[in-house]
Tab-separated table of C-alpha atoms in Angstrom:
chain	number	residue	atom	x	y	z
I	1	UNK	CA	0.000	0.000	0.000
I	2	UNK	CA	1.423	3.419	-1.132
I	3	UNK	CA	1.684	6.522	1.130
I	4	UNK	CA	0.671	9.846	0.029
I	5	UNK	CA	4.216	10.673	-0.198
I	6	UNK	CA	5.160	7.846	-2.481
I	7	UNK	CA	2.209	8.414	-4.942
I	8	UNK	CA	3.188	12.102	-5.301
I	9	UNK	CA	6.657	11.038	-6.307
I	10	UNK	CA	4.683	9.318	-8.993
I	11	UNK	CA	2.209	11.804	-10.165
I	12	UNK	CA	3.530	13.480	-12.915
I	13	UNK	CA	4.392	9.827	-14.336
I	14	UNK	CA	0.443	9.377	-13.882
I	15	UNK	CA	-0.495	12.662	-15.386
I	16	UNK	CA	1.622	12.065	-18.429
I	17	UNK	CA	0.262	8.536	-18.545
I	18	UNK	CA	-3.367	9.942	-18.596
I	19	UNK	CA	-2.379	12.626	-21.145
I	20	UNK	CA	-0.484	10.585	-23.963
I	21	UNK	CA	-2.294	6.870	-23.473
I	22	UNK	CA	-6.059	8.489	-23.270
I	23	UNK	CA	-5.021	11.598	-25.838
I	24	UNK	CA	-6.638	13.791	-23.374
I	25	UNK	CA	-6.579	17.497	-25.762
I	26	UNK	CA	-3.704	19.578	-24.205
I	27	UNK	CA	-6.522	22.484	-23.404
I	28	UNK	CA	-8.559	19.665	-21.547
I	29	UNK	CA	-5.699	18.377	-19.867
I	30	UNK	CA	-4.615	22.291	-18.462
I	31	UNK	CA	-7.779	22.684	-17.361
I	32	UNK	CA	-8.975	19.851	-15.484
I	33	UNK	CA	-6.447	17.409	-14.671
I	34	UNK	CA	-3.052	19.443	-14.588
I	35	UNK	CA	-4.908	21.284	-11.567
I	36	UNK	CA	-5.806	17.828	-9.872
I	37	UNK	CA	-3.499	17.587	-6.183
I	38	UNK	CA	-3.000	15.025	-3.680
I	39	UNK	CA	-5.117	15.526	-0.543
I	40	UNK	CA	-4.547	12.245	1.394
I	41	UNK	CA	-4.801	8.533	1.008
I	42	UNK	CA	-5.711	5.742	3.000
I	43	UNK	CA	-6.807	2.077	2.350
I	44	UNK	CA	-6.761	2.275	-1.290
I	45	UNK	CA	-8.857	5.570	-1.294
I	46	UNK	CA	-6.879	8.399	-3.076
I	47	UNK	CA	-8.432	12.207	-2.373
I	48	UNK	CA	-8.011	15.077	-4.844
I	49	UNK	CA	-8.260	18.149	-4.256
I	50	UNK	CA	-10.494	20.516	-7.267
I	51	UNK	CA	-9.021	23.871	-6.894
I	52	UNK	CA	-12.431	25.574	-6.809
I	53	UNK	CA	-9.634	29.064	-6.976
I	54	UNK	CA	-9.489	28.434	-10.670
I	55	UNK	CA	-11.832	25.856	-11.468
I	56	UNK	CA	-15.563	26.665	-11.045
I	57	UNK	CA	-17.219	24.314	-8.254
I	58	UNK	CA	-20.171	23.333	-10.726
I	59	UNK	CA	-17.479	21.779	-12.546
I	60	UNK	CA	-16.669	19.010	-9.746
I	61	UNK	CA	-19.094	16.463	-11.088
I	62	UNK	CA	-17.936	16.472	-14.514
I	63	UNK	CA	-14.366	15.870	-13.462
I	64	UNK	CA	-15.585	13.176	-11.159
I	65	UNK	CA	-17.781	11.719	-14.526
I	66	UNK	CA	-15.406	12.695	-17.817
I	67	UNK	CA	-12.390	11.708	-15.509
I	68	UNK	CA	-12.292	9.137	-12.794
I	69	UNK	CA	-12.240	6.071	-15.133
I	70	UNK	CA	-8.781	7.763	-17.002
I	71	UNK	CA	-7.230	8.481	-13.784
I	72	UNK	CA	-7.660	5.088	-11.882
I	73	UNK	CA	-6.093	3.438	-15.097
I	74	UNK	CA	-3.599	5.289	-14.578
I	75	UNK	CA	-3.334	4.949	-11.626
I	76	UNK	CA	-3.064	1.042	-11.365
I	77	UNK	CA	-1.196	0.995	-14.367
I	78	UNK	CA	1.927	2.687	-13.170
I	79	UNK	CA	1.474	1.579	-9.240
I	80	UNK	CA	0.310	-1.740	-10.333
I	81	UNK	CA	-2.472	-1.021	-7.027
I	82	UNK	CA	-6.456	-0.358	-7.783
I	83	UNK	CA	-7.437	2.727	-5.751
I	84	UNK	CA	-11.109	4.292	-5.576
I	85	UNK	CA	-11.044	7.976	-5.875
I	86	UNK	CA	-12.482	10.630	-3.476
I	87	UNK	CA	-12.900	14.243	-4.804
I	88	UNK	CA	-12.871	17.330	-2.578
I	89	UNK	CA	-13.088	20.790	-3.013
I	90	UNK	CA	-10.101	23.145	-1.724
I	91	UNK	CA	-12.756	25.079	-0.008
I	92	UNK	CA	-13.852	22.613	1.398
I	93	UNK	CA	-10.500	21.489	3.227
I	94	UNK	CA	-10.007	23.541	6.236
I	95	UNK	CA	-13.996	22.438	7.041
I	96	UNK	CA	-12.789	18.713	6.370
I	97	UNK	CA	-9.607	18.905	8.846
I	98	UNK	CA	-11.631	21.102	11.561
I	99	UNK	CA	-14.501	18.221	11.067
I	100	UNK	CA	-11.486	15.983	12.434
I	101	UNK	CA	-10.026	17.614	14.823
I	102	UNK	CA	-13.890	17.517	16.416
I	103	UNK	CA	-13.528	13.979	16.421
I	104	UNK	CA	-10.065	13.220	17.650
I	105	UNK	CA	-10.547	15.677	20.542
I	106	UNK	CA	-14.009	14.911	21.243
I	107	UNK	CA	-15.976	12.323	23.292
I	108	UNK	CA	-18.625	12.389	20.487
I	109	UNK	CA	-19.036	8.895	19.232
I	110	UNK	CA	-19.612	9.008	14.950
I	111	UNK	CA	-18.658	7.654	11.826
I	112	UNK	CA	-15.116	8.949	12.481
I	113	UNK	CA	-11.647	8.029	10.602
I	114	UNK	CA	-13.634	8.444	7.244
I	115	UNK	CA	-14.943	5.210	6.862
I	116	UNK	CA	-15.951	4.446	3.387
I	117	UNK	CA	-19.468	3.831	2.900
I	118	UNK	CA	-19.639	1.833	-0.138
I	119	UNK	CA	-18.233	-0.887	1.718
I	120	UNK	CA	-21.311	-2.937	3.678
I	121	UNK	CA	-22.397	-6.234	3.865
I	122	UNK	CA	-24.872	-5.665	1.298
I	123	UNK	CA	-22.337	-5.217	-1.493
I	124	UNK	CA	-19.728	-7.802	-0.298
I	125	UNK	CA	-20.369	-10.964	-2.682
I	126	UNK	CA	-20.378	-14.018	-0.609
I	127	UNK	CA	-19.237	-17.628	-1.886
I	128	UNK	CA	-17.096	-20.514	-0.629
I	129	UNK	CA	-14.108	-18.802	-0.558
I	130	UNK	CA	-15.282	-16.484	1.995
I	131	UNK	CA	-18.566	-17.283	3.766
I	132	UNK	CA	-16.988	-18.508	6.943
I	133	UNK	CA	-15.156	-15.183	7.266
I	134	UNK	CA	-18.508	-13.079	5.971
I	135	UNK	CA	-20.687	-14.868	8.364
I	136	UNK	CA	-18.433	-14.275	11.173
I	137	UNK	CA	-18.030	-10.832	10.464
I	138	UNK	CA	-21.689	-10.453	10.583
I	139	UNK	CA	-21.737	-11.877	14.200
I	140	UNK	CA	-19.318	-9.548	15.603
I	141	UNK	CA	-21.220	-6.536	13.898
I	142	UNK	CA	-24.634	-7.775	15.139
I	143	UNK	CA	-23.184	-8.203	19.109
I	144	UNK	CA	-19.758	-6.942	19.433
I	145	UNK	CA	-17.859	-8.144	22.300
I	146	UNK	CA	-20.098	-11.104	22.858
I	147	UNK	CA	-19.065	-13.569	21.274
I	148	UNK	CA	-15.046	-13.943	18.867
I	149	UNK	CA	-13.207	-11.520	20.281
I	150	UNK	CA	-10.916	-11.097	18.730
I	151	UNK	CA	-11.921	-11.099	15.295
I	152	UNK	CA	-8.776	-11.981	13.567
I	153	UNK	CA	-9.542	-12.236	9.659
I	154	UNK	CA	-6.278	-13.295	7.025
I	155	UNK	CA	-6.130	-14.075	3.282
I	156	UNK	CA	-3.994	-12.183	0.175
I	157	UNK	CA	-4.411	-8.616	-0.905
I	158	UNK	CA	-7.414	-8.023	-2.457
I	159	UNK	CA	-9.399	-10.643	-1.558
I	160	UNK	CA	-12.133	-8.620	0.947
I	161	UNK	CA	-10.226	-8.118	4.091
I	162	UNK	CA	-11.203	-4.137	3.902
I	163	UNK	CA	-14.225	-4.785	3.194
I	164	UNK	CA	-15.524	-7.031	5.120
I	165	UNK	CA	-13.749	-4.274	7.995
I	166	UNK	CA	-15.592	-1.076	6.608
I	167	UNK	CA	-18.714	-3.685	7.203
I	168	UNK	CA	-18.600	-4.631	10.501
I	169	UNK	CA	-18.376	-1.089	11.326
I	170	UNK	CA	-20.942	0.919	9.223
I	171	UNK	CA	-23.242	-1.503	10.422
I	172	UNK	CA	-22.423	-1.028	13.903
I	173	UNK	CA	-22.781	2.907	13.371
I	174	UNK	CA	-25.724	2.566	11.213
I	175	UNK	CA	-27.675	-0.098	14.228
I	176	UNK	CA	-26.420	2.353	16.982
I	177	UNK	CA	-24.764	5.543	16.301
I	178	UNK	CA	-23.894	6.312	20.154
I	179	UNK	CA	-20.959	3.738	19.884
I	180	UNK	CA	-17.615	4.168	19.095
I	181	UNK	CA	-15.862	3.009	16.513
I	182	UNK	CA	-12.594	3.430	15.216
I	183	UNK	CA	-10.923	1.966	12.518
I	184	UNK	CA	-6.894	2.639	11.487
I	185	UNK	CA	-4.438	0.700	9.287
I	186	UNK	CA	-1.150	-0.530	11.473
I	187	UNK	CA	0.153	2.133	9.683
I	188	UNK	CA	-1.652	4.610	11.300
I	189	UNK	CA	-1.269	3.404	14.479
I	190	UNK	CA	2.818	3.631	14.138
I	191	UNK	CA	2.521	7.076	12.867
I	192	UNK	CA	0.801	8.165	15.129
I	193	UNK	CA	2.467	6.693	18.281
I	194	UNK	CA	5.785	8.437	16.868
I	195	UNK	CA	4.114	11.958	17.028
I	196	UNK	CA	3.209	11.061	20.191
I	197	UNK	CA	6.461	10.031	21.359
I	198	UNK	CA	8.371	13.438	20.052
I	199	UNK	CA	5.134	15.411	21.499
I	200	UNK	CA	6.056	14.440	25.076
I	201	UNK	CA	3.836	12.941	27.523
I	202	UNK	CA	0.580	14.967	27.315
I	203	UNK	CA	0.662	13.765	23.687
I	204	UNK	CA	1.161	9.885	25.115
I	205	UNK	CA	-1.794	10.239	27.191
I	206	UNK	CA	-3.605	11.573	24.007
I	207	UNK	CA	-2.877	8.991	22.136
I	208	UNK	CA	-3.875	6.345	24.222
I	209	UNK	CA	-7.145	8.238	24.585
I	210	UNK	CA	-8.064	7.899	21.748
I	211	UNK	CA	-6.785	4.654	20.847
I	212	UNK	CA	-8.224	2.994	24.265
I	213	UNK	CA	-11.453	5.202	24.829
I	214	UNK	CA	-13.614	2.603	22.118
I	215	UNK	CA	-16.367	-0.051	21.638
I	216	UNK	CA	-14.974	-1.459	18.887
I	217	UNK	CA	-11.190	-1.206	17.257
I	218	UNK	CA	-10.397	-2.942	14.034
I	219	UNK	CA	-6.687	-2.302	12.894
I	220	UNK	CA	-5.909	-3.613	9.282
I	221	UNK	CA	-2.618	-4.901	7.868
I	222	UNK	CA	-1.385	-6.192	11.746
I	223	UNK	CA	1.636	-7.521	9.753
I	224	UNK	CA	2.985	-4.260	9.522
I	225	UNK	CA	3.905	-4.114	13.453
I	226	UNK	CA	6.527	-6.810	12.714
I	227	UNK	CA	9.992	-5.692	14.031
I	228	UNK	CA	8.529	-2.444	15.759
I	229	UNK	CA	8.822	-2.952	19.363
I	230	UNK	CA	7.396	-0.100	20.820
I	231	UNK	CA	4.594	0.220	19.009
I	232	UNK	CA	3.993	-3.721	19.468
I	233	UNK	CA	4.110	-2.661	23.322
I	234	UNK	CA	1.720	-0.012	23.137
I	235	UNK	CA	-1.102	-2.502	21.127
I	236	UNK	CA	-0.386	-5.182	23.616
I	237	UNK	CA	-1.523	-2.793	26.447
I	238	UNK	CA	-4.214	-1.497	24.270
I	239	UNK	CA	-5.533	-4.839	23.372
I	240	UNK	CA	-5.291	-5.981	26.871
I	241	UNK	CA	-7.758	-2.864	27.791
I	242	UNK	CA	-10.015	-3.616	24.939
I	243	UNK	CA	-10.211	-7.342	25.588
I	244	UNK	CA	-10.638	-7.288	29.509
I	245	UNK	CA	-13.497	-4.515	29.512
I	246	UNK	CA	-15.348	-6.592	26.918
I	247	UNK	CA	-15.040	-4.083	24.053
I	248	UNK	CA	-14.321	-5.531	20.650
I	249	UNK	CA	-10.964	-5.836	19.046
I	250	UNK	CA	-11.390	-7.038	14.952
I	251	UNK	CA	-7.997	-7.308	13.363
I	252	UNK	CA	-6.548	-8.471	9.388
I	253	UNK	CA	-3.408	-9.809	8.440
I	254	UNK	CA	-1.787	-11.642	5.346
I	255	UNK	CA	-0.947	-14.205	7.122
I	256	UNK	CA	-2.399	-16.363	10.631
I	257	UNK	CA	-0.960	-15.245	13.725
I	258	UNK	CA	1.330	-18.221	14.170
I	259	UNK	CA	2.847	-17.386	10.660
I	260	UNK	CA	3.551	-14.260	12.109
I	261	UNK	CA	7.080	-15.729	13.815
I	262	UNK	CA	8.440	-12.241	14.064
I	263	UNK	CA	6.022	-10.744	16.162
I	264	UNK	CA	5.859	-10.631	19.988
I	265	UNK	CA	4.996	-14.189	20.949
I	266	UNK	CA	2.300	-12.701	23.480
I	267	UNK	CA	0.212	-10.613	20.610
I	268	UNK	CA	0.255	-13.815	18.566
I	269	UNK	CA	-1.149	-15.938	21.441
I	270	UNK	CA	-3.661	-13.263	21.845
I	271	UNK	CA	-5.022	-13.236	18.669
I	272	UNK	CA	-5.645	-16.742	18.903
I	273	UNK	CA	-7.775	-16.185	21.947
I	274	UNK	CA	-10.851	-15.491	20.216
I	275	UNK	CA	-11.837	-16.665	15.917
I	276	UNK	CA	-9.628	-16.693	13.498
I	277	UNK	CA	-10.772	-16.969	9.718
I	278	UNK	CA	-9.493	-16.980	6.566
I	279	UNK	CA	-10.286	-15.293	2.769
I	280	UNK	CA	-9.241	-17.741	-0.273
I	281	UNK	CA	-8.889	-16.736	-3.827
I	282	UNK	CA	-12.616	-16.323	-5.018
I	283	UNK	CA	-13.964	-19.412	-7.474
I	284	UNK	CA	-15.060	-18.570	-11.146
I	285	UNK	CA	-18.726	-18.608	-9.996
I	286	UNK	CA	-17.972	-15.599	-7.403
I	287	UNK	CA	-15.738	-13.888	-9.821
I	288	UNK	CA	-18.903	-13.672	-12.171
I	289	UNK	CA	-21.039	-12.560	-9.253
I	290	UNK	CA	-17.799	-9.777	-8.603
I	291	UNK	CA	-17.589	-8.677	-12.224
I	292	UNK	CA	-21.606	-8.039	-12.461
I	293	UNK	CA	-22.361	-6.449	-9.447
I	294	UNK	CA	-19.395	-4.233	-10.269
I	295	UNK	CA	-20.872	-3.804	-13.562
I	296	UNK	CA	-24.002	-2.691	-12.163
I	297	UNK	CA	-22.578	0.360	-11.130
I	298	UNK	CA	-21.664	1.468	-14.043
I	299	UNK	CA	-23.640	2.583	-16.904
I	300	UNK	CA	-22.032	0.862	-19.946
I	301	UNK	CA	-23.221	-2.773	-19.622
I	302	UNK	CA	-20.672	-5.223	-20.714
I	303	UNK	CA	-22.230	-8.505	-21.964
I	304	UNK	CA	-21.937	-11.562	-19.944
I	305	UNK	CA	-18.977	-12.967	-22.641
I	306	UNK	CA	-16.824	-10.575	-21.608
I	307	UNK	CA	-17.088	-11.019	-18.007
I	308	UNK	CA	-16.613	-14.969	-18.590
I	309	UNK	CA	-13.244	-14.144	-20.219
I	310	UNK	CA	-12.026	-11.641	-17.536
I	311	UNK	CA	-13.668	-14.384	-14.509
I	312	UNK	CA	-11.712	-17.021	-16.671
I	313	UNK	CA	-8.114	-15.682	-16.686
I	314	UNK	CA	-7.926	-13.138	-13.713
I	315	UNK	CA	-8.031	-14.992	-10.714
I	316	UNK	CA	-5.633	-14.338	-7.982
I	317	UNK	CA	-7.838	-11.712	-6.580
I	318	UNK	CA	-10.867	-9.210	-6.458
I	319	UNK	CA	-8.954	-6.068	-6.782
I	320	UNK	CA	-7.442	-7.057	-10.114
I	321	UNK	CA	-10.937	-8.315	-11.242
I	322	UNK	CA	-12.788	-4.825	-10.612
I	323	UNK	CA	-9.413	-3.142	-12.314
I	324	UNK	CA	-9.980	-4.982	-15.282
I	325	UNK	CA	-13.489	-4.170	-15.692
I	326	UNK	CA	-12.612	-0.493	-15.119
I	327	UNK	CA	-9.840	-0.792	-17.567
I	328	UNK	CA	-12.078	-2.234	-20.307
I	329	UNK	CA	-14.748	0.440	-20.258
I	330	UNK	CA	-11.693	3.245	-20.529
I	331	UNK	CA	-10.357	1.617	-23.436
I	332	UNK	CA	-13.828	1.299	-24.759
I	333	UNK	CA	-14.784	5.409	-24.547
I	334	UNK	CA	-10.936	5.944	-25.722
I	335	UNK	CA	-11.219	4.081	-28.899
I	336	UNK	CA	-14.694	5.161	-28.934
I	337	UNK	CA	-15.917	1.640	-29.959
I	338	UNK	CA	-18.465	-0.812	-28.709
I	339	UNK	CA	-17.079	-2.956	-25.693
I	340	UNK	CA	-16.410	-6.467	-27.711
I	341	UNK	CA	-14.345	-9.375	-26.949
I	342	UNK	CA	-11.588	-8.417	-29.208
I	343	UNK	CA	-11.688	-4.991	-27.884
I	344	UNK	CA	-11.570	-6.024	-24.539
I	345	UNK	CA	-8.202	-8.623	-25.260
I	346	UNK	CA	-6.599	-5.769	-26.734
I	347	UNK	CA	-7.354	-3.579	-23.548
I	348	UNK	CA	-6.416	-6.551	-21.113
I	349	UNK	CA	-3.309	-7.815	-23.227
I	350	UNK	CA	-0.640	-6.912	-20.587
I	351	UNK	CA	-2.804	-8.184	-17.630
I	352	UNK	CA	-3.724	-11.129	-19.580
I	353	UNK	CA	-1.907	-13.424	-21.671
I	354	UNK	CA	-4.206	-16.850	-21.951
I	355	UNK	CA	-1.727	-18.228	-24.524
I	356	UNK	CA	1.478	-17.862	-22.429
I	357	UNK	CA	2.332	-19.291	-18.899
I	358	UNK	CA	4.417	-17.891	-16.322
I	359	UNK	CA	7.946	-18.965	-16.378
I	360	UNK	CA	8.374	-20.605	-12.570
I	361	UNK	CA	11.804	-20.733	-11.499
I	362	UNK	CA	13.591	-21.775	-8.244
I	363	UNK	CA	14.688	-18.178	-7.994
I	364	UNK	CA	11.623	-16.675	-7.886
I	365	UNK	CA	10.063	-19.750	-5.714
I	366	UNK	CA	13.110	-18.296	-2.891
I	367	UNK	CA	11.939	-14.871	-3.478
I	368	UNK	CA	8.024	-15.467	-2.309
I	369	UNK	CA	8.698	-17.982	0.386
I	370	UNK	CA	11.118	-15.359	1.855
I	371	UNK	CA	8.947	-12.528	1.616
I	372	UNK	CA	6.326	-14.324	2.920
I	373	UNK	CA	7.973	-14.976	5.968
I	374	UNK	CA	9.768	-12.491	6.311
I	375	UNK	CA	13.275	-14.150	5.819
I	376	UNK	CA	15.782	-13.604	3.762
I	377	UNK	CA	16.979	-16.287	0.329
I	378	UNK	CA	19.458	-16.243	1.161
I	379	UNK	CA	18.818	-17.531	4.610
I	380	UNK	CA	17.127	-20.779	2.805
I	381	UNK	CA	19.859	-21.803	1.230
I	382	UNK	CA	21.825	-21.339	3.621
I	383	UNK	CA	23.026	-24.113	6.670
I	384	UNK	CA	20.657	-22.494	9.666
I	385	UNK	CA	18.688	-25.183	10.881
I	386	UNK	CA	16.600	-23.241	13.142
I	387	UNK	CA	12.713	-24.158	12.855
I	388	UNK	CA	11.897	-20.177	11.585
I	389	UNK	CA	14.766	-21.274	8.513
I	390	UNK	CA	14.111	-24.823	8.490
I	391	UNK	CA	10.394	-24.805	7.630
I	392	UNK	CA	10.295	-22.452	4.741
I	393	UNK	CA	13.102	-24.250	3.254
I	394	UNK	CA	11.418	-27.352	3.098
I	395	UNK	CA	8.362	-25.306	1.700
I	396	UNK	CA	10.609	-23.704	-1.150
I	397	UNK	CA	11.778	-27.402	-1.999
I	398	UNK	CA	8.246	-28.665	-2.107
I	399	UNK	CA	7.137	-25.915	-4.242
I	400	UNK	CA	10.127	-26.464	-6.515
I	401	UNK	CA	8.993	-29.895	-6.760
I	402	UNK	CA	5.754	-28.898	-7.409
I	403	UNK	CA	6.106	-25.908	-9.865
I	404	UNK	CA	9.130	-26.386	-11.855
I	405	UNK	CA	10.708	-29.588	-14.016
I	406	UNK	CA	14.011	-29.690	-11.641
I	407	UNK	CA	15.372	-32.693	-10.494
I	408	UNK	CA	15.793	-33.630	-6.836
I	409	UNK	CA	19.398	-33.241	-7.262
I	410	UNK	CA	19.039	-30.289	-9.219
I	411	UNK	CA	17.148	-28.549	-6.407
I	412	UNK	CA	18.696	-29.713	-3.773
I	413	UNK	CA	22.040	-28.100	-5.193
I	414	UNK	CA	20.171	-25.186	-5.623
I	415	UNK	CA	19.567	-24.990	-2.228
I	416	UNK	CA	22.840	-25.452	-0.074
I	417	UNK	CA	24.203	-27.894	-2.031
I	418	UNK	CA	21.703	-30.145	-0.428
I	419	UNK	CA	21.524	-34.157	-1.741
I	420	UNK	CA	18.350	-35.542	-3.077
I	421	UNK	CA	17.127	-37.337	-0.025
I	422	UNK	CA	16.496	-34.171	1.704
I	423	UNK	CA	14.504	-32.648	-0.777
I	424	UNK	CA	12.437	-36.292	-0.958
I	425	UNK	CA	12.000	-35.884	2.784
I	426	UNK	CA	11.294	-32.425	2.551
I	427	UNK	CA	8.395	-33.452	-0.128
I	428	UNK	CA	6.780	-35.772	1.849
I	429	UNK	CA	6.744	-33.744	4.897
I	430	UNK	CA	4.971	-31.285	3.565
I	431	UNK	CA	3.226	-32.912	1.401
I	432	UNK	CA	1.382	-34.142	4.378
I	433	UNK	CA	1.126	-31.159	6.485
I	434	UNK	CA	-0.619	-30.228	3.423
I	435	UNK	CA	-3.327	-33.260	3.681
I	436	UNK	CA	-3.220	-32.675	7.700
I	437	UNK	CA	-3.391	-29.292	8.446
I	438	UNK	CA	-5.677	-26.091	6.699
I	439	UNK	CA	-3.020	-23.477	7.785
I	440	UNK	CA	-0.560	-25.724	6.090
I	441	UNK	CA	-2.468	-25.987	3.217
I	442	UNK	CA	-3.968	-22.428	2.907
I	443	UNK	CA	-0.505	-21.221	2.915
I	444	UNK	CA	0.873	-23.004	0.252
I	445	UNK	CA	-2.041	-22.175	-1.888
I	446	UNK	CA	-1.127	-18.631	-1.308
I	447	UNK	CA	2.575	-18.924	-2.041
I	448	UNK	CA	1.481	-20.869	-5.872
I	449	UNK	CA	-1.073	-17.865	-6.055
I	450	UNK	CA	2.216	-15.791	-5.646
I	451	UNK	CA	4.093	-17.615	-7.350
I	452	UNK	CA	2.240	-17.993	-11.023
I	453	UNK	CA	-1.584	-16.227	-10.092
């Protein structure tokens, strides 16, 4: 996820992008996207700011209409990361930050840190990949603090976790808007515990004010805490105050907490304490039910062909799905042509390629099951024998195994210069942790997701 900071560095490649690939006029461009700034971004929501100064206020919803579809393109095409867009006047600003000041410094329960309201249950498309997690959700929303707490929900990027988030608490706020809800990336949470830290102490007790003083806290991306020890310090104690007064405590990762080696050992068992679920890759039949729901928000409908061949080749997740859609009906006002199937494989060509697979090597194998947790490849391959080493490495070799036309002996030189028999043994291990255990097994079908989506 990209901070404001990192997608400014980018803008003018995204402006250009818009400018040359959509031959936006240059008197079109000057007037209503040159203008365009950064306001703020969080959880794949991007703000602009319309500089009402120069550009007349009426004007905002043609910007938002003629322009959205260009810019998000763009957007994911040179991040390679879908983001909805949020447009707000510049006169409008000061209101906006005074609006949250109210809230941070108030004891005024409300729909406070801008939760997006597009995201309910009503919207979220349920199917086997995900119903467990969805009807769980539900639960918490309907009684929170009664009954899995915490809420501790895992799976890829893209596959729901911020929805299903945004969910639980609209519908909190919308069945009782006295309570108090507050939901922050781990991101968030770090950044702010630093200002509070260089503020001094009145700025401590601040923070934990507002970070303590809840019904219900849902932090997404806990993954991000790993190797911070002071702010994994402060959420223990904040947990801990959440949990013991019965107040709810909903929490996402990439990964389940025991995958989480690095962090504290005591957050990890205290996730565990209450439900843990998990988000899968969706099937083709919910990527269909993705694609036309999505479709149903827009006005150009796209025939139920073209959603079969987007459900068909993009499925590592729902993020990529929606982006494609989006995509399509760009290209289609762009050429100014009628959305067809050969339109839409010329739009899609460089997200999909149904003709040409993925080259799988052991290289990139190491890469992912490093990342993933949080190791190094070089670490693999190397001699360390320690369980946090050990593991993965046997993981990498069955995924060699599995992915790639190498040789026992080939991968086990690969790998340490290890012989054969410890790559067979490292097989059949896994292989049945893989029959034995769903963490096992949802993990590896994450890492080949990785690996060739």
């Amino acid at each position: 996820m990209y901070t404001k900071q990192m997608i400014e560095e980018r803008w003018n490649d995204i402006l250009e992008y818009i400018r040359t690939e959509f031959a936006v006029p240059d008197v079109s461009f000057r007037t209503w996207i040159l203008p365009l700034k950064i306001y703020d971004t969080e959880d794949n929501i991007l703000t602009l700011i319309v500089d009402d100064t120069i550009i007349n206020s009426n004007n905002l919803g043609f910007i938002q209409n003629r322009y959205s579809t260009y810019i998000k393109v763009a957007i994911a095409e040179i991040l390679n990361e879908d983001y909805e867009l949020n447009f707000v006047l510049r006169s409008q600003i000061k209101k906006m930050e005074n609006e949250k000041k109210a809230v941070l410094n108030s004891s005024t329960p409300g729909r406070a840190r801008y939760l997006n309201p597009q995201y309910t249950f009503d919207n979220f498309v349920v199917g086997d990949n995900n119903n467990t997690a969805h009807a769980a959700a539900l639960a918490v929303a309907e009684a929170p603090g009664e009954s899995f707490n915490p809420l501790y929900i895992y799976g890829g990027p893209g596959l729901g976790k911020t929805h299903l988030m945004y969910s639980i608490a609209n519908y909190i706020l919308d069945m009782d808007p006295s309570k108090k809800v507050l939901y922050v990336t781990s991101e968030t949470f770090t950044n702010d515990l630093v200002k509070a830290i260089q503020s001094g102490n009145t700025a401590s007790e601040e923070f934990r004010e507002k970070y303590r003083n809840n019904d219900v806290f849902l932090i997404d991306d806990i993954q991000f805490l790993i190797n911070k020890e002071r702010t994994q310090e402060e959420f223990f104690h904040t947990f801990n105050e959440m949990k013991d007064s019965g107040r709810q405590v909903i929490i996402s990762s990439d990964k389940p907490p025991r995958e989480l080696r690095t962090l504290d050992e005591r957050l990890r068992s205290r996730f565990e304490w209450g439900l843990t679920v998990d988000i899968q890759p969706p099937a083709f039949e919910t990527r269909m039910a993705i694609l036309r729901k999505k479709n149903e928000s827009s006005k150009i409908i796209i025939s139920d062909e073209i959603l079969n061949y987007i459900a068909t080749n993009i499925k590592s997740n729902i993020r990529e799905l929606e982006g494609a859609l989006t995509k399509i009906i760009a290209y289609g006002r762009l050429q100014k042509k009628e959305i067809t199937l050969s339109l839409t494989q010329e739009a899609l060509k460089d997200i999909i390629s149904p003709d040409s697979k993925k080259t799988v090597t052991l290289d990139l194998i190491l890469d992912v099951v490093a990342e993933h947790y949080e190791i190094t490849s070089s670490q693999i391959i190397s001699s360390n024998k320690s369980r946090n080493i050990a593991y993965p490495r046997q993981i990498a070799m069955y995924l060699c195994k599995e992915l790639t036309p190498l040789s026992l002996d080939e991968i086990g030189k690969s790998i340490g210069g290890r012989d054969h028999s410890t790559v067979h043994y490292a097989f059949k291990k896994v292989s049945s942790d893989y029959r034995s255990d769903e963490t096992i097994r949802s993990t590896i079908e994450l890492l080949k997701n990785k690996i060739n989506p």
